[in-house]
Amino acid sequence: MIIQFITDYLKHHLTAKTRHGTHSPFVYKLADEVIYDFSDKPEYKNIEAQRKKLFNDDSIITVTDLGAGSHLNKNRTKKVSEIAKNALKSPRLAKLIYRLAQQTNPKTAIELGTCLGITSAYLSKSSPSSRLITIEGCPETAKVAKQNFKDLNLNNIDLHVGNFDLILPDIINNQQTLDFVYIDGNHRKDATLNYFKWCLPKITENSLLIFDDIYWSQGMKEAWTEIKSHPEVTITIDLFWIGLVYFKKGQAKEHFKLKFKQ
């Protein structure tokens, strides 16, 4: 599986373009102003300091994994530091998700897969007037995330603990529209496609869905291909680590692969 992942990465790197290889004004602007904006921002500092604390946290928790698990360690008891090093999004990728949320400026953002809460913190800080609803399947991991939110003084986060399949439908039903949804959990084909289909009735032309780990497995690659082909999807951007899905009305259907080093 690791060999296939590396092969997929090399293929992506050889075929992906930069902002200058895109012929879409929307994608060029997004790439120039959001995806490749590597300037430092004040909000980053405290969150990255919190990440470093997690790297040094040797407390042990019992992990409840309701998804496809980890390629690296499938033990049920893990050190928080180990989870932080293996499961958290890299600083570069977490900051990109921050910028994408900031650019979308959602009234409510939804995140599937809180983990230890670092990406959640970035989403919270991206638009302090917005509300973040985040779901985590593991109670003990969620407890660590909740403490991180407290340490960072984040007050616009609603953390739900439990099975995505049971919690997400009610959350979606309670929203007028879905502005921003970040799906980082489960990593199974059928589950990923279900989450996508559940979101569709509430999407608008300004909605952004982000799918994590689209090259995680053969099943995830198949799910990404199916999502791209859906008639309501107009623009997708494959950054290898994540896939962006847009629903812009009046735009010809186009799929882009852009280089992004995490």
Tab-separated table of C-alpha atoms in Angstrom:
chain	number	residue	atom	x	y	z
A	1	MET	CA	0.000	0.000	0.000
A	2	ILE	CA	2.848	2.404	0.844
A	3	ILE	CA	4.566	1.618	-2.473
A	4	GLN	CA	1.359	2.344	-4.386
A	5	PHE	CA	0.937	5.628	-2.496
A	6	ILE	CA	4.465	6.721	-3.425
A	7	THR	CA	3.847	5.711	-7.046
A	8	ASP	CA	0.643	7.750	-7.118
A	9	TYR	CA	2.490	10.741	-5.655
A	10	LEU	CA	5.216	10.573	-8.306
A	11	LYS	CA	2.619	10.313	-11.094
A	12	HIS	CA	0.755	13.279	-9.661
A	13	HIS	CA	3.931	15.336	-9.384
A	14	LEU	CA	4.795	14.652	-13.021
A	15	THR	CA	1.337	15.547	-14.372
A	16	ALA	CA	0.248	18.365	-12.040
A	17	LYS	CA	0.617	22.035	-12.984
A	18	THR	CA	1.257	25.271	-11.130
A	19	ARG	CA	-1.014	28.334	-11.284
A	20	HIS	CA	0.577	29.273	-14.624
A	21	GLY	CA	-0.614	26.054	-16.252
A	22	THR	CA	-4.302	26.749	-15.613
A	23	HIS	CA	-6.584	28.406	-18.152
A	24	SER	CA	-9.445	29.012	-15.739
A	25	PRO	CA	-9.581	32.562	-14.303
A	26	PHE	CA	-11.297	31.206	-11.166
A	27	VAL	CA	-8.664	28.514	-10.546
A	28	TYR	CA	-5.764	30.838	-11.381
A	29	LYS	CA	-7.022	33.437	-8.884
A	30	LEU	CA	-7.635	30.739	-6.243
A	31	ALA	CA	-4.153	29.312	-6.757
A	32	ASP	CA	-2.454	32.713	-6.763
A	33	GLU	CA	-4.262	34.251	-3.787
A	34	VAL	CA	-5.075	31.220	-1.614
A	35	ILE	CA	-3.330	27.953	-2.463
A	36	TYR	CA	0.145	29.454	-2.977
A	37	ASP	CA	-0.088	32.169	-0.337
A	38	PHE	CA	2.731	31.030	1.958
A	39	SER	CA	3.014	34.304	3.882
A	40	ASP	CA	2.932	34.057	7.640
A	41	LYS	CA	-0.221	35.089	9.492
A	42	PRO	CA	-0.597	36.042	13.169
A	43	GLU	CA	-3.214	33.321	13.769
A	44	TYR	CA	-0.713	30.586	12.934
A	45	LYS	CA	1.658	31.185	15.851
A	46	ASN	CA	-0.425	30.007	18.821
A	47	ILE	CA	-1.816	27.006	16.980
A	48	GLU	CA	1.638	25.793	15.984
A	49	ALA	CA	2.819	26.303	19.575
A	50	GLN	CA	-0.053	24.058	20.675
A	51	ARG	CA	1.015	21.459	18.091
A	52	LYS	CA	4.509	21.424	19.634
A	53	LYS	CA	3.004	20.775	23.065
A	54	LEU	CA	1.195	17.745	21.626
A	55	PHE	CA	4.469	16.456	20.145
A	56	ASN	CA	5.824	16.315	23.708
A	57	ASP	CA	2.717	14.840	25.340
A	58	ASP	CA	3.527	11.266	26.352
A	59	SER	CA	0.177	10.561	28.001
A	60	ILE	CA	-1.490	7.410	26.695
A	61	ILE	CA	-5.072	7.256	25.441
A	62	THR	CA	-7.258	4.451	24.128
A	63	VAL	CA	-8.129	5.067	20.497
A	64	THR	CA	-11.530	4.092	19.110
A	65	ASP	CA	-11.144	3.898	15.332
A	66	LEU	CA	-14.432	3.784	13.415
A	67	GLY	CA	-12.839	4.369	10.009
A	68	ALA	CA	-10.199	2.747	7.831
A	69	GLY	CA	-7.510	3.060	10.503
A	70	SER	CA	-3.887	4.037	10.095
A	71	HIS	CA	-1.239	2.908	7.632
A	72	LEU	CA	1.353	3.433	10.379
A	73	ASN	CA	0.064	2.078	13.686
A	74	LYS	CA	-3.071	0.081	14.383
A	75	ASN	CA	-2.529	-0.306	18.149
A	76	ARG	CA	-5.531	0.718	20.241
A	77	THR	CA	-3.504	2.461	22.958
A	78	LYS	CA	-1.267	5.278	21.735
A	79	LYS	CA	0.712	8.176	23.080
A	80	VAL	CA	-0.766	11.579	22.266
A	81	SER	CA	2.649	12.541	20.879
A	82	GLU	CA	2.521	9.601	18.465
A	83	ILE	CA	-0.939	10.592	17.225
A	84	ALA	CA	0.235	14.173	16.834
A	85	LYS	CA	3.232	13.144	14.736
A	86	ASN	CA	1.390	10.599	12.551
A	87	ALA	CA	-2.204	11.803	12.244
A	88	LEU	CA	-2.242	15.595	12.351
A	89	LYS	CA	-2.239	17.511	9.105
A	90	SER	CA	1.133	19.106	8.360
A	91	PRO	CA	1.429	22.816	9.180
A	92	ARG	CA	1.491	23.700	5.486
A	93	LEU	CA	-1.669	21.733	4.733
A	94	ALA	CA	-3.521	22.932	7.846
A	95	LYS	CA	-2.689	26.532	6.922
A	96	LEU	CA	-4.020	25.936	3.405
A	97	ILE	CA	-7.301	24.674	4.853
A	98	TYR	CA	-7.378	27.842	6.993
A	99	ARG	CA	-6.990	30.006	3.869
A	100	LEU	CA	-9.619	28.069	1.932
A	101	ALA	CA	-12.091	28.513	4.794
A	102	GLN	CA	-11.219	32.188	5.110
A	103	GLN	CA	-11.778	32.705	1.382
A	104	THR	CA	-15.117	30.841	1.494
A	105	ASN	CA	-16.184	32.747	4.651
A	106	PRO	CA	-18.852	30.216	5.679
A	107	LYS	CA	-21.642	30.955	8.103
A	108	THR	CA	-21.116	27.412	9.390
A	109	ALA	CA	-18.224	25.071	8.596
A	110	ILE	CA	-18.411	21.316	9.142
A	111	GLU	CA	-15.421	19.073	9.798
A	112	LEU	CA	-15.516	15.276	9.870
A	113	GLY	CA	-12.533	14.031	11.841
A	114	THR	CA	-11.493	16.362	14.663
A	115	CYS	CA	-8.473	14.269	15.702
A	116	LEU	CA	-6.545	16.330	18.284
A	117	GLY	CA	-8.144	19.552	17.090
A	118	ILE	CA	-5.286	21.370	15.362
A	119	THR	CA	-6.985	21.682	11.960
A	120	SER	CA	-10.201	22.491	13.823
A	121	ALA	CA	-8.337	25.356	15.486
A	122	TYR	CA	-7.260	26.666	12.097
A	123	LEU	CA	-10.861	26.482	10.858
A	124	SER	CA	-12.068	28.265	13.993
A	125	LYS	CA	-9.512	31.063	13.569
A	126	SER	CA	-10.142	31.453	9.835
A	127	SER	CA	-13.469	33.141	10.468
A	128	PRO	CA	-14.125	33.879	14.157
A	129	SER	CA	-17.695	35.017	13.402
A	130	SER	CA	-18.433	31.620	11.838
A	131	ARG	CA	-19.481	28.488	13.681
A	132	LEU	CA	-17.511	25.274	13.353
A	133	ILE	CA	-19.233	21.929	13.846
A	134	THR	CA	-16.650	19.171	14.165
A	135	ILE	CA	-17.231	15.432	14.654
A	136	GLU	CA	-14.794	12.948	16.199
A	137	GLY	CA	-15.369	9.219	16.521
A	138	CYS	CA	-12.969	8.604	19.395
A	139	PRO	CA	-14.036	9.911	22.838
A	140	GLU	CA	-10.519	10.098	24.288
A	141	THR	CA	-9.094	11.858	21.228
A	142	ALA	CA	-12.021	14.295	21.388
A	143	LYS	CA	-11.192	14.985	25.041
A	144	VAL	CA	-7.663	16.058	24.058
A	145	ALA	CA	-9.078	18.235	21.259
A	146	LYS	CA	-11.504	19.887	23.668
A	147	GLN	CA	-8.641	20.803	25.991
A	148	ASN	CA	-6.718	22.257	23.048
A	149	PHE	CA	-9.727	24.423	22.161
A	150	LYS	CA	-9.821	25.634	25.751
A	151	ASP	CA	-6.089	26.389	25.794
A	152	LEU	CA	-6.439	28.393	22.560
A	153	ASN	CA	-9.575	30.248	23.770
A	154	LEU	CA	-11.692	29.016	20.860
A	155	ASN	CA	-15.369	29.620	21.572
A	156	ASN	CA	-17.014	29.069	18.193
A	157	ILE	CA	-16.631	25.260	18.032
A	158	ASP	CA	-19.338	22.649	18.611
A	159	LEU	CA	-17.637	19.275	19.123
A	160	HIS	CA	-19.747	16.135	18.599
A	161	VAL	CA	-18.457	12.672	19.543
A	162	GLY	CA	-19.681	9.522	17.823
A	163	ASN	CA	-20.177	7.746	14.532
A	164	PHE	CA	-20.225	10.075	11.503
A	165	ASP	CA	-22.950	7.976	9.887
A	166	LEU	CA	-25.267	8.578	12.824
A	167	ILE	CA	-24.425	12.215	13.573
A	168	LEU	CA	-23.819	13.835	10.189
A	169	PRO	CA	-27.319	13.430	8.646
A	170	ASP	CA	-28.963	15.356	11.495
A	171	ILE	CA	-26.316	18.090	11.349
A	172	ILE	CA	-26.865	18.488	7.604
A	173	ASN	CA	-30.643	18.546	8.026
A	174	ASN	CA	-30.297	21.396	10.519
A	175	GLN	CA	-28.399	23.610	8.037
A	176	GLN	CA	-30.061	25.863	5.494
A	177	THR	CA	-27.069	25.490	3.193
A	178	LEU	CA	-23.653	23.863	3.369
A	179	ASP	CA	-20.975	26.470	2.769
A	180	PHE	CA	-17.827	24.574	3.725
A	181	VAL	CA	-17.406	20.876	4.536
A	182	TYR	CA	-14.041	19.251	5.254
A	183	ILE	CA	-14.207	15.449	5.181
A	184	ASP	CA	-11.217	13.905	6.941
A	185	GLY	CA	-12.283	10.593	8.407
A	186	ASN	CA	-13.311	7.012	7.715
A	187	HIS	CA	-11.413	6.837	4.381
A	188	ARG	CA	-13.646	4.139	2.952
A	189	LYS	CA	-15.122	4.435	-0.528
A	190	ASP	CA	-18.776	3.803	0.369
A	191	ALA	CA	-18.681	6.072	3.417
A	192	THR	CA	-16.991	8.894	1.488
A	193	LEU	CA	-19.569	8.690	-1.290
A	194	ASN	CA	-22.377	8.653	1.273
A	195	TYR	CA	-21.078	11.841	2.912
A	196	PHE	CA	-20.854	13.485	-0.510
A	197	LYS	CA	-24.402	12.449	-1.456
A	198	TRP	CA	-25.822	13.565	1.883
A	199	CYS	CA	-24.312	17.011	1.342
A	200	LEU	CA	-25.667	17.512	-2.184
A	201	PRO	CA	-29.222	18.690	-1.307
A	202	LYS	CA	-27.777	21.608	0.712
A	203	ILE	CA	-24.946	22.770	-1.555
A	204	THR	CA	-25.023	26.090	-3.448
A	205	GLU	CA	-22.815	27.547	-6.160
A	206	ASN	CA	-20.653	29.042	-3.399
A	207	SER	CA	-20.148	25.759	-1.518
A	208	LEU	CA	-16.775	24.096	-1.100
A	209	LEU	CA	-16.351	20.427	-0.179
A	210	ILE	CA	-12.841	19.251	0.701
A	211	PHE	CA	-11.994	15.549	0.673
A	212	ASP	CA	-8.877	14.436	2.510
A	213	ASP	CA	-6.522	11.608	1.488
A	214	ILE	CA	-7.986	11.077	-1.974
A	215	TYR	CA	-5.069	8.729	-2.794
A	216	TRP	CA	-5.242	6.857	0.527
A	217	SER	CA	-6.374	3.597	-1.072
A	218	GLN	CA	-7.845	2.195	-4.266
A	219	GLY	CA	-11.293	2.724	-2.771
A	220	MET	CA	-10.599	6.397	-2.052
A	221	LYS	CA	-9.260	6.911	-5.584
A	222	GLU	CA	-12.458	5.370	-6.953
A	223	ALA	CA	-14.584	7.578	-4.697
A	224	TRP	CA	-12.714	10.689	-5.916
A	225	THR	CA	-13.265	9.671	-9.551
A	226	GLU	CA	-16.988	9.187	-8.917
A	227	ILE	CA	-17.284	12.527	-7.118
A	228	LYS	CA	-15.582	14.329	-10.014
A	229	SER	CA	-17.991	12.804	-12.521
A	230	HIS	CA	-21.156	13.864	-10.654
A	231	PRO	CA	-23.257	16.197	-12.836
A	232	GLU	CA	-23.571	18.886	-10.142
A	233	VAL	CA	-19.797	19.171	-9.753
A	234	THR	CA	-18.258	21.755	-12.074
A	235	ILE	CA	-14.673	22.297	-10.885
A	236	THR	CA	-12.349	20.000	-8.961
A	237	ILE	CA	-8.786	20.684	-7.888
A	238	ASP	CA	-6.597	17.698	-7.058
A	239	LEU	CA	-3.741	18.724	-4.738
A	240	PHE	CA	-2.916	15.052	-4.072
A	241	TRP	CA	-3.267	15.410	-0.286
A	242	ILE	CA	-6.756	16.879	-0.584
A	243	GLY	CA	-9.352	17.348	-3.305
A	244	LEU	CA	-11.418	20.526	-3.678
A	245	VAL	CA	-14.934	20.311	-5.106
A	246	TYR	CA	-16.827	23.356	-6.402
A	247	PHE	CA	-20.322	23.754	-7.818
A	248	LYS	CA	-20.022	27.023	-9.795
A	249	LYS	CA	-23.060	27.633	-11.985
A	250	GLY	CA	-22.458	28.448	-15.625
A	251	GLN	CA	-18.921	27.016	-15.610
A	252	ALA	CA	-17.798	24.274	-17.942
A	253	LYS	CA	-16.846	21.083	-16.108
A	254	GLU	CA	-13.071	21.042	-15.586
A	255	HIS	CA	-10.672	19.041	-13.436
A	256	PHE	CA	-7.307	20.411	-12.383
A	257	LYS	CA	-4.220	18.891	-10.818
A	258	LEU	CA	-1.986	21.395	-9.041
A	259	LYS	CA	1.353	20.843	-7.361
A	260	PHE	CA	1.355	21.295	-3.590
A	261	LYS	CA	4.095	20.143	-1.230
A	262	GLN	CA	2.779	19.571	2.266
